[in-house]
Amino acid sequence: MEMELEARLLEKKFDQQLQIRTVGLREWGKEANKYNRYEATPYLALEQLFETYTFKQDDKLIDFGSGRGRVAFYVHNRFNIAVTGVEAHDTTFEEALINEEMYRKSRAHLDAPLLFEFALAEQYEIAEDYNKFFMFNPFSVHIFKRVMTNILKSYERQPRMMELILYYPLNDFIHYLRNKTPFELINKIKVKNGDHGSYGRFEIYRLTPEKNTNEEG
């Protein structure tokens, strides 16, 4: 009970510091078989991830299923790198734009680009200079495969080191990555005192220019 209270207080604390509102859930309704409900990545998990994982100044991150923007704002504020959030739910996207307006009022000193795109993840074309990709179980494995195809096409156009950061990775996603793509698991980070059980972990996968993307299928 004490840990649950601490986690809730942490949620409010970081939202207040970033001047955003990201707490709460939202179901997709008719599209629930394709896209999972809105649920922000816990700040507790993000804090533990970035105790060991970091970004370089020239890294550029895409958050697929970015929701109200929590991960985008957190990463942009902490690392001052370029971040793009891709969200397909119209109401949730509008809430992200409202959050962005409030966030920017106190973050004018951060010069890295911050952008939110209203788009289906599987149709989003990935620019050749983006190399980091974050996902918190935002959609079905079928859509995940299409997103991965787009990521690999971007790699083929411009080979570069790429990394996937998955929170709450499902077995179907893991199986596909390991058996059908050239991405390799480089780290697992278990979230301590989290509320997602055995799925409350990050798995980080890397693709380097030495690997052959022809394995993808």
Short mmCIF file of C-alpha atoms in Angstrom, two decimals:
data_model
loop_
_atom_site.label_atom_id
_atom_site.label_comp_id
_atom_site.label_asym_id
_atom_site.label_seq_id
_atom_site.Cartn_x
_atom_site.Cartn_y
_atom_site.Cartn_z
CA MET A 1 0.00 0.00 0.00
CA GLU A 2 2.84 2.35 0.87
CA MET A 3 4.59 1.63 -2.45
CA GLU A 4 1.34 2.26 -4.37
CA LEU A 5 0.94 5.61 -2.65
CA GLU A 6 4.56 6.51 -3.41
CA ALA A 7 4.06 5.63 -7.09
CA ARG A 8 0.90 7.78 -7.32
CA LEU A 9 2.69 10.70 -5.70
CA LEU A 10 5.53 10.29 -8.18
CA GLU A 11 3.05 10.44 -11.07
CA LYS A 12 1.65 13.74 -9.82
CA LYS A 13 5.08 15.14 -8.97
CA PHE A 14 6.56 14.70 -12.44
CA ASP A 15 3.41 15.86 -14.23
CA GLN A 16 3.51 19.02 -12.13
CA GLN A 17 7.20 19.58 -12.78
CA LEU A 18 6.72 19.18 -16.54
CA GLN A 19 3.44 21.14 -16.44
CA ILE A 20 1.53 18.39 -18.25
CA ARG A 21 -1.39 16.06 -17.57
CA THR A 22 -0.79 12.44 -18.51
CA VAL A 23 -2.39 10.39 -15.72
CA GLY A 24 -5.34 8.13 -16.51
CA LEU A 25 -6.52 5.49 -18.98
CA ARG A 26 -8.45 5.60 -22.24
CA GLU A 27 -9.83 2.64 -24.17
CA TRP A 28 -9.86 2.51 -27.96
CA GLY A 29 -13.38 1.16 -28.35
CA LYS A 30 -13.98 -0.40 -31.77
CA GLU A 31 -10.28 -0.39 -32.63
CA ALA A 32 -9.30 -2.22 -29.44
CA ASN A 33 -8.29 -5.32 -31.42
CA LYS A 34 -5.61 -3.26 -33.20
CA TYR A 35 -4.61 -0.50 -30.80
CA ASN A 36 -4.27 -0.89 -27.05
CA ARG A 37 -5.65 1.50 -24.49
CA TYR A 38 -3.87 4.69 -23.52
CA GLU A 39 -1.79 4.17 -20.41
CA ALA A 40 1.31 6.26 -19.78
CA THR A 41 4.62 4.57 -19.01
CA PRO A 42 5.07 4.90 -15.22
CA TYR A 43 7.51 7.59 -14.16
CA LEU A 44 8.91 5.03 -11.73
CA ALA A 45 9.86 2.86 -14.71
CA LEU A 46 11.35 5.76 -16.66
CA GLU A 47 13.46 6.79 -13.67
CA GLN A 48 14.86 3.27 -13.37
CA LEU A 49 15.48 2.94 -17.11
CA PHE A 50 17.53 6.11 -17.26
CA GLU A 51 19.68 5.22 -14.29
CA THR A 52 21.68 3.15 -16.78
CA TYR A 53 20.41 3.98 -20.27
CA THR A 54 21.23 7.32 -21.84
CA PHE A 55 21.08 9.22 -25.13
CA LYS A 56 23.79 10.98 -27.09
CA GLN A 57 23.19 14.55 -28.19
CA ASP A 58 22.64 13.59 -31.84
CA ASP A 59 20.16 10.77 -31.09
CA LYS A 60 16.61 11.22 -32.33
CA LEU A 61 13.72 9.34 -30.75
CA ILE A 62 10.29 8.32 -32.04
CA ASP A 63 7.68 7.27 -29.47
CA PHE A 64 5.07 5.14 -31.23
CA GLY A 65 1.69 5.38 -29.51
CA SER A 66 2.87 8.47 -27.65
CA GLY A 67 -0.50 9.19 -26.04
CA ARG A 68 -0.56 12.42 -24.09
CA GLY A 69 3.19 12.69 -24.50
CA ARG A 70 4.67 11.61 -21.18
CA VAL A 71 7.73 9.81 -22.57
CA ALA A 72 8.32 12.51 -25.19
CA PHE A 73 8.26 15.31 -22.61
CA TYR A 74 10.30 13.37 -20.05
CA VAL A 75 13.06 12.48 -22.53
CA HIS A 76 13.11 15.92 -24.13
CA ASN A 77 13.37 17.60 -20.74
CA ARG A 78 16.02 15.24 -19.34
CA PHE A 79 18.27 14.85 -22.39
CA ASN A 80 17.41 17.78 -24.69
CA ILE A 81 17.34 15.57 -27.80
CA ALA A 82 14.96 15.56 -30.76
CA VAL A 83 11.75 13.64 -29.96
CA THR A 84 8.71 12.88 -32.11
CA GLY A 85 5.54 11.37 -30.70
CA VAL A 86 3.25 9.48 -33.09
CA GLU A 87 -0.36 9.12 -31.92
CA ALA A 88 -3.47 7.97 -33.80
CA HIS A 89 -6.27 8.64 -31.28
CA ASP A 90 -7.68 12.09 -32.09
CA THR A 91 -8.74 13.11 -28.57
CA THR A 92 -5.53 11.86 -27.01
CA PHE A 93 -3.49 13.65 -29.68
CA GLU A 94 -5.27 16.94 -28.93
CA GLU A 95 -4.44 16.47 -25.24
CA ALA A 96 -0.78 16.02 -26.17
CA LEU A 97 -0.85 19.34 -28.04
CA ILE A 98 -2.36 21.06 -25.00
CA ASN A 99 0.38 19.53 -22.86
CA GLU A 100 3.00 20.71 -25.33
CA GLU A 101 1.75 24.29 -25.10
CA MET A 102 2.03 24.24 -21.31
CA TYR A 103 5.38 22.42 -21.34
CA ARG A 104 7.03 24.88 -23.72
CA LYS A 105 6.17 27.87 -21.53
CA SER A 106 8.80 26.79 -19.00
CA ARG A 107 11.21 24.96 -21.33
CA ALA A 108 12.18 27.69 -23.79
CA HIS A 109 15.84 27.05 -22.98
CA LEU A 110 15.67 23.56 -24.53
CA ASP A 111 16.53 23.89 -28.20
CA ALA A 112 16.06 20.28 -29.37
CA PRO A 113 13.03 19.74 -31.65
CA LEU A 114 9.85 18.34 -30.09
CA LEU A 115 7.05 17.28 -32.41
CA PHE A 116 3.76 15.40 -32.22
CA GLU A 117 2.38 13.73 -35.33
CA PHE A 118 -1.22 12.59 -35.81
CA ALA A 119 -0.78 9.36 -37.74
CA LEU A 120 -1.21 5.60 -37.73
CA ALA A 121 2.06 4.08 -36.58
CA GLU A 122 2.09 1.53 -39.40
CA GLN A 123 1.77 4.30 -42.01
CA TYR A 124 4.31 6.66 -40.53
CA GLU A 125 7.37 7.14 -42.72
CA ILE A 126 10.56 7.18 -40.68
CA ALA A 127 13.11 9.83 -41.54
CA GLU A 128 16.65 8.58 -42.10
CA ASP A 129 18.11 10.50 -39.15
CA TYR A 130 15.93 8.88 -36.44
CA ASN A 131 17.68 6.04 -34.65
CA LYS A 132 15.84 5.36 -31.36
CA PHE A 133 12.30 3.98 -31.07
CA PHE A 134 10.18 3.63 -27.93
CA MET A 135 7.02 1.55 -27.50
CA PHE A 136 4.86 0.69 -24.51
CA ASN A 137 2.73 -2.12 -25.95
CA PRO A 138 0.74 0.37 -28.09
CA PHE A 139 -0.77 -1.97 -30.68
CA SER A 140 -1.21 -5.54 -31.92
CA VAL A 141 1.70 -7.66 -33.10
CA HIS A 142 0.33 -7.39 -36.66
CA ILE A 143 0.79 -3.62 -36.59
CA PHE A 144 4.11 -4.03 -34.80
CA LYS A 145 5.39 -6.08 -37.72
CA ARG A 146 4.40 -3.33 -40.15
CA VAL A 147 6.11 -0.70 -38.02
CA MET A 148 9.25 -2.83 -37.91
CA THR A 149 9.16 -3.18 -41.69
CA ASN A 150 9.12 0.62 -41.96
CA ILE A 151 12.00 0.91 -39.51
CA LEU A 152 14.07 -1.56 -41.52
CA LYS A 153 13.24 0.20 -44.79
CA SER A 154 14.53 3.43 -43.24
CA TYR A 155 17.67 1.55 -42.23
CA GLU A 156 18.16 0.25 -45.77
CA ARG A 157 17.96 3.79 -47.12
CA GLN A 158 20.48 4.98 -44.53
CA PRO A 159 22.32 2.29 -42.54
CA ARG A 160 22.97 3.41 -38.96
CA MET A 161 22.90 2.09 -35.43
CA MET A 162 19.29 1.74 -34.27
CA GLU A 163 17.82 0.79 -30.91
CA LEU A 164 14.34 -0.27 -29.84
CA ILE A 165 13.24 0.41 -26.28
CA LEU A 166 10.27 -1.76 -25.40
CA TYR A 167 8.37 -1.46 -22.14
CA TYR A 168 5.98 -4.27 -21.22
CA PRO A 169 7.24 -6.49 -24.08
CA LEU A 170 4.82 -9.26 -25.03
CA ASN A 171 6.03 -12.70 -26.08
CA ASP A 172 4.76 -12.30 -29.66
CA PHE A 173 6.81 -9.12 -30.06
CA ILE A 174 9.92 -10.74 -28.61
CA HIS A 175 9.56 -13.83 -30.79
CA TYR A 176 9.16 -11.71 -33.94
CA LEU A 177 12.17 -9.54 -33.16
CA ARG A 178 14.44 -12.47 -32.38
CA ASN A 179 13.40 -14.70 -35.28
CA LYS A 180 12.36 -12.35 -38.07
CA THR A 181 14.55 -9.24 -37.72
CA PRO A 182 18.28 -8.54 -37.38
CA PHE A 183 17.75 -6.68 -34.09
CA GLU A 184 19.54 -8.26 -31.14
CA LEU A 185 18.67 -8.04 -27.46
CA ILE A 186 21.35 -6.06 -25.61
CA ASN A 187 19.76 -5.41 -22.22
CA LYS A 188 16.85 -6.16 -19.90
CA ILE A 189 15.91 -3.80 -17.10
CA LYS A 190 13.43 -5.08 -14.54
CA VAL A 191 11.35 -2.34 -12.91
CA LYS A 192 11.51 -2.64 -9.13
CA ASN A 193 8.33 -2.07 -7.11
CA GLY A 194 6.30 -1.53 -10.28
CA ASP A 195 2.69 -2.56 -10.87
CA HIS A 196 3.04 -4.52 -14.13
CA GLY A 197 4.35 -7.76 -12.67
CA SER A 198 6.72 -9.79 -14.84
CA TYR A 199 5.93 -7.55 -17.82
CA GLY A 200 7.16 -4.51 -15.90
CA ARG A 201 10.51 -4.43 -17.62
CA PHE A 202 12.37 -2.85 -20.50
CA GLU A 203 13.98 -4.84 -23.27
CA ILE A 204 16.42 -2.98 -25.50
CA TYR A 205 17.29 -4.26 -28.97
CA ARG A 206 20.03 -2.99 -31.25
CA LEU A 207 20.73 -3.10 -34.98
CA THR A 208 24.18 -2.15 -36.19
CA PRO A 209 25.31 -1.50 -39.78
CA GLU A 210 27.19 -4.80 -39.75
CA LYS A 211 23.94 -6.75 -39.49
CA ASN A 212 22.02 -7.89 -42.57
CA THR A 213 18.41 -6.65 -42.83
CA ASN A 214 17.57 -9.33 -45.41
CA GLU A 215 16.50 -11.60 -42.53
CA GLU A 216 13.33 -9.56 -42.02
CA GLY A 217 10.18 -11.11 -43.40
#
